[in-house]
Coordinates of C-alpha atoms in Angstrom, one line a residue:
Chain A
X5 CA 5.6 22.1 14.1
X6 CA 2.9 22.3 11.4
X7 CA -0.5 20.9 12.3
X8 CA -3.3 20.4 9.8
X9 CA -6.9 20.1 11.0
X10 CA -10.0 19.2 9.0
X11 CA -13.5 20.0 10.1
X12 CA -16.0 18.3 10.1
X13 CA -14.7 14.7 10.4
X14 CA -17.8 13.4 8.7
X15 CA -20.5 15.0 6.6
X16 CA -23.7 13.6 5.1
X17 CA -25.7 15.5 2.4
X18 CA -28.4 14.8 -0.1
X19 CA -27.6 14.6 -3.8
X20 CA -27.4 18.0 -5.5
X21 CA -26.3 20.0 -2.5
X22 CA -23.3 22.4 -2.7
X23 CA -20.9 21.8 0.1
X24 CA -17.7 23.1 1.7
X25 CA -14.9 21.1 3.3
X26 CA -12.6 23.0 5.6
X27 CA -8.8 22.7 6.2
X28 CA -6.8 24.8 8.6
X29 CA -3.0 24.8 9.2
X30 CA -1.0 26.4 12.0
X31 CA 2.1 27.6 10.1
X32 CA 1.4 29.9 7.1
X33 CA 4.9 29.4 5.6
X34 CA 3.8 26.8 3.1
X35 CA 4.8 26.2 -0.5
X36 CA 1.5 24.6 -1.5
X37 CA -1.6 22.9 -0.2
X38 CA -2.9 19.8 -1.9
X39 CA -6.4 18.2 -1.7
X40 CA -6.7 14.4 -2.1
X41 CA -9.6 12.0 -2.4
X42 CA -9.5 8.5 -0.9
X43 CA -12.0 5.7 -1.6
X44 CA -12.3 3.0 1.0
X45 CA -9.3 0.7 1.0
X46 CA -7.6 2.6 -1.7
X47 CA -4.7 5.0 -2.2
X48 CA -5.0 8.7 -2.5
X49 CA -5.8 10.5 -5.7
X50 CA -4.7 14.1 -6.1
X51 CA -7.6 16.5 -6.8
X52 CA -6.2 20.0 -6.7
X53 CA -2.9 21.7 -5.7
X54 CA -2.8 25.4 -4.8
X55 CA 0.6 27.0 -4.8
X56 CA 1.4 29.6 -2.2
X57 CA 1.1 32.4 -4.7
X58 CA -2.4 31.3 -5.8
X59 CA -5.7 32.0 -4.3
X60 CA -7.7 29.2 -5.8
X61 CA -7.8 26.3 -8.3
X62 CA -10.7 24.8 -10.1
X63 CA -11.3 21.4 -11.7
X64 CA -14.8 20.6 -12.9
X65 CA -17.2 20.8 -10.0
X66 CA -14.4 21.3 -7.5
X67 CA -12.9 24.6 -6.4
X68 CA -10.2 24.9 -3.8
X69 CA -9.2 28.2 -2.2
X70 CA -6.2 29.2 -0.1
X71 CA -5.9 32.0 2.5
X72 CA -2.4 31.8 3.9
X73 CA -2.8 34.7 6.2
X74 CA -5.6 33.0 8.1
X75 CA -4.2 29.5 7.7
X76 CA -7.2 28.2 5.9
X77 CA -8.2 26.3 2.8
X78 CA -11.6 25.2 1.6
X79 CA -12.7 22.7 -1.0
X80 CA -16.1 23.5 -2.5
X81 CA -18.0 20.8 -4.3
X82 CA -20.9 21.9 -6.5
X83 CA -24.0 19.8 -7.2
X84 CA -22.8 16.9 -5.2
X85 CA -23.4 13.3 -6.5
X86 CA -23.3 9.9 -4.8
X87 CA -20.0 9.2 -6.6
X88 CA -18.4 12.0 -4.6
X89 CA -18.7 9.9 -1.5
X90 CA -15.2 9.4 -0.2
X91 CA -12.7 10.7 2.3
X92 CA -11.2 14.1 1.4
X93 CA -7.8 15.0 2.8
X94 CA -5.8 18.1 2.7
X95 CA -2.0 18.3 3.0
X96 CA 0.4 21.2 3.6
X97 CA 3.9 21.4 2.2
X98 CA 6.7 23.4 3.7
X99 CA 10.3 23.7 2.5
X100 CA 12.5 20.7 3.2
X101 CA 9.7 18.6 4.7
X102 CA 7.3 16.0 3.5
X103 CA 3.6 16.8 3.3
X104 CA 1.7 17.1 6.6
X105 CA -1.8 15.7 6.3
X106 CA -5.1 16.4 8.0
X107 CA -7.2 13.4 9.2
X108 CA -9.7 13.9 6.5
X109 CA -13.4 14.5 6.1
X110 CA -15.6 11.5 5.2
X111 CA -18.3 12.6 2.8
X112 CA -21.5 10.7 2.2
X113 CA -23.8 11.8 -0.6
X114 CA -27.2 10.1 -0.6
X115 CA -29.4 9.7 -3.7
Chain B
X28 CA 0.5 9.4 -16.1
X29 CA 2.8 8.8 -13.2
X30 CA 2.5 5.3 -11.8
X31 CA 3.5 4.4 -8.3
X32 CA 3.2 0.6 -7.9
X33 CA 3.2 -1.2 -4.5
X34 CA 4.0 -4.8 -5.0
X35 CA 1.5 -6.3 -2.5
X36 CA -2.1 -5.1 -1.9
X37 CA -2.7 -7.4 1.1
X38 CA -0.2 -9.2 3.3
X39 CA -0.6 -11.4 6.4
X40 CA 2.5 -12.0 8.5
X41 CA 3.3 -13.5 11.8
X42 CA 4.8 -11.7 14.8
X43 CA 8.6 -11.6 14.5
X44 CA 8.7 -12.1 10.7
X45 CA 10.8 -9.8 8.5
X46 CA 8.6 -8.0 6.1
X47 CA 9.5 -6.1 2.9
X48 CA 7.1 -3.6 1.3
X49 CA 8.2 -2.6 -2.2
X50 CA 7.4 0.5 -4.1
X51 CA 8.3 1.4 -7.6
X52 CA 7.7 4.7 -9.6
X53 CA 8.2 5.1 -13.3
X54 CA 8.6 8.9 -13.7
X55 CA 12.1 9.5 -12.5
X56 CA 11.0 11.4 -9.4
X57 CA 13.6 12.4 -6.9
X58 CA 11.5 12.0 -3.8
X59 CA 9.8 9.0 -2.3
X60 CA 7.8 8.5 0.9
X61 CA 6.3 5.9 3.1
X62 CA 3.3 6.7 5.2
X63 CA 1.1 4.6 7.4
X64 CA -2.6 5.2 7.8
X65 CA -4.7 4.2 10.8
X66 CA -8.3 5.1 11.8
X67 CA -8.4 8.2 13.9
X68 CA -4.7 8.9 13.4
X69 CA -4.6 9.8 9.7
X70 CA -1.5 9.5 7.6
X71 CA 1.8 9.5 9.5
X72 CA 5.2 9.8 7.8
X73 CA 7.5 6.9 8.5
X74 CA 10.5 7.7 6.2
X75 CA 11.3 9.6 3.1
X76 CA 14.1 9.8 0.6
X77 CA 15.3 12.7 -1.5
X78 CA 17.8 10.8 -3.6
X79 CA 19.3 7.4 -4.1
X80 CA 20.9 6.0 -0.9
X81 CA 19.5 9.0 1.0
X82 CA 16.9 8.6 3.8
X83 CA 15.3 10.8 6.4
X84 CA 13.3 9.8 9.4
X85 CA 9.7 10.9 9.5
X86 CA 7.5 11.2 12.5
X87 CA 7.3 7.5 13.4
X88 CA 10.4 5.6 12.2
X89 CA 10.7 3.2 15.2
X90 CA 10.5 -0.4 14.1
X91 CA 11.1 0.4 10.5
X92 CA 14.0 0.8 8.1
X93 CA 14.1 1.7 4.4
X94 CA 16.3 1.1 1.4
X95 CA 16.8 3.1 -1.8
X96 CA 19.4 1.5 -4.0
X97 CA 17.9 2.7 -7.2
X98 CA 16.0 5.9 -8.0
X99 CA 12.8 4.2 -8.9
X100 CA 12.5 1.8 -5.9
X101 CA 11.9 2.6 -2.3
X102 CA 11.5 -0.4 0.1
X103 CA 10.1 -0.3 3.6
X104 CA 11.4 -3.0 5.9
X105 CA 9.9 -4.3 9.2
X106 CA 12.8 -6.1 10.8
X107 CA 10.6 -8.0 13.3
X108 CA 6.9 -7.4 12.7
X109 CA 4.7 -6.7 15.6
X110 CA 0.9 -6.6 15.9
X111 CA 0.9 -2.8 16.4
X112 CA 2.3 -2.5 12.9
X113 CA -0.9 -3.8 11.4
X114 CA -1.9 -0.9 9.2
X115 CA -2.4 0.4 5.7
X116 CA 1.0 1.5 4.2
X117 CA 1.0 4.1 1.5
X118 CA 4.0 4.9 -0.8
X119 CA 4.3 8.1 -2.7
X120 CA 6.7 9.8 -5.1
X121 CA 7.0 13.5 -6.0
X122 CA 8.8 16.1 -7.9
X123 CA 9.5 19.7 -6.8
X124 CA 8.3 22.4 -9.2
X125 CA 10.4 25.4 -9.8
X126 CA 8.0 27.3 -7.5
X127 CA 8.9 24.9 -4.7
X128 CA 5.5 23.0 -4.8
X129 CA 5.9 19.4 -3.9
X130 CA 3.5 17.4 -6.0
X131 CA 2.8 13.9 -4.6
X132 CA 1.4 10.8 -6.4
X133 CA 0.4 7.8 -4.3
X134 CA 0.3 4.1 -4.8
X135 CA -2.8 2.0 -4.2
X136 CA -1.6 1.0 -0.7
X137 CA -0.6 -2.2 1.0
X138 CA -2.7 -3.5 3.8
X139 CA -0.6 -5.4 6.3
X140 CA -2.0 -7.6 9.0
X141 CA 0.4 -9.0 11.7
X142 CA -1.0 -11.9 13.6

């Protein structure tokens, strides 16, 4: 059964730092991997989706990469800002199943 | 933009009450999902549906049932609410790209407290 792990569980950085969030999955037979952002008490907002045939996706200051062979994805945030403070979740999609989520990394960016 | 609307943001119910959580999506998506989210446990799948009147159990279906009579609406039902069902409930809908990618959009969530 697919398992998705995110490390670290929490991260605190000063404003302006570049940072990397990690996501690993146990079964490499995925169709896609999706990164979400969740603000406290709110639903999830999709940030980036990487299809299995892709290596990376970029949106503004965010860059997500995917290495299926090693079972890893990373979310790179450039020049972090206090508004980036949130919980970031990754989710893996396999054929015929719903997405399997990691438990998330809670990011705090201080000004 | 796709909208997934959950009818109630906050609910407070008594133990033993029947609870309905409603979710409506406006983009003709085939797939709809119900997750619950708890601190330290992350998101766990309760039920999902690939079509009208179709339903599949997720990882934690016990104590829940679902209904999908129309394509745009997916309801989660707690037949007899218990305190351990206090949680944040998240609904999502999705479409499958030609590539097989399953693209999810979430609602804002419904926080249920069972007393």
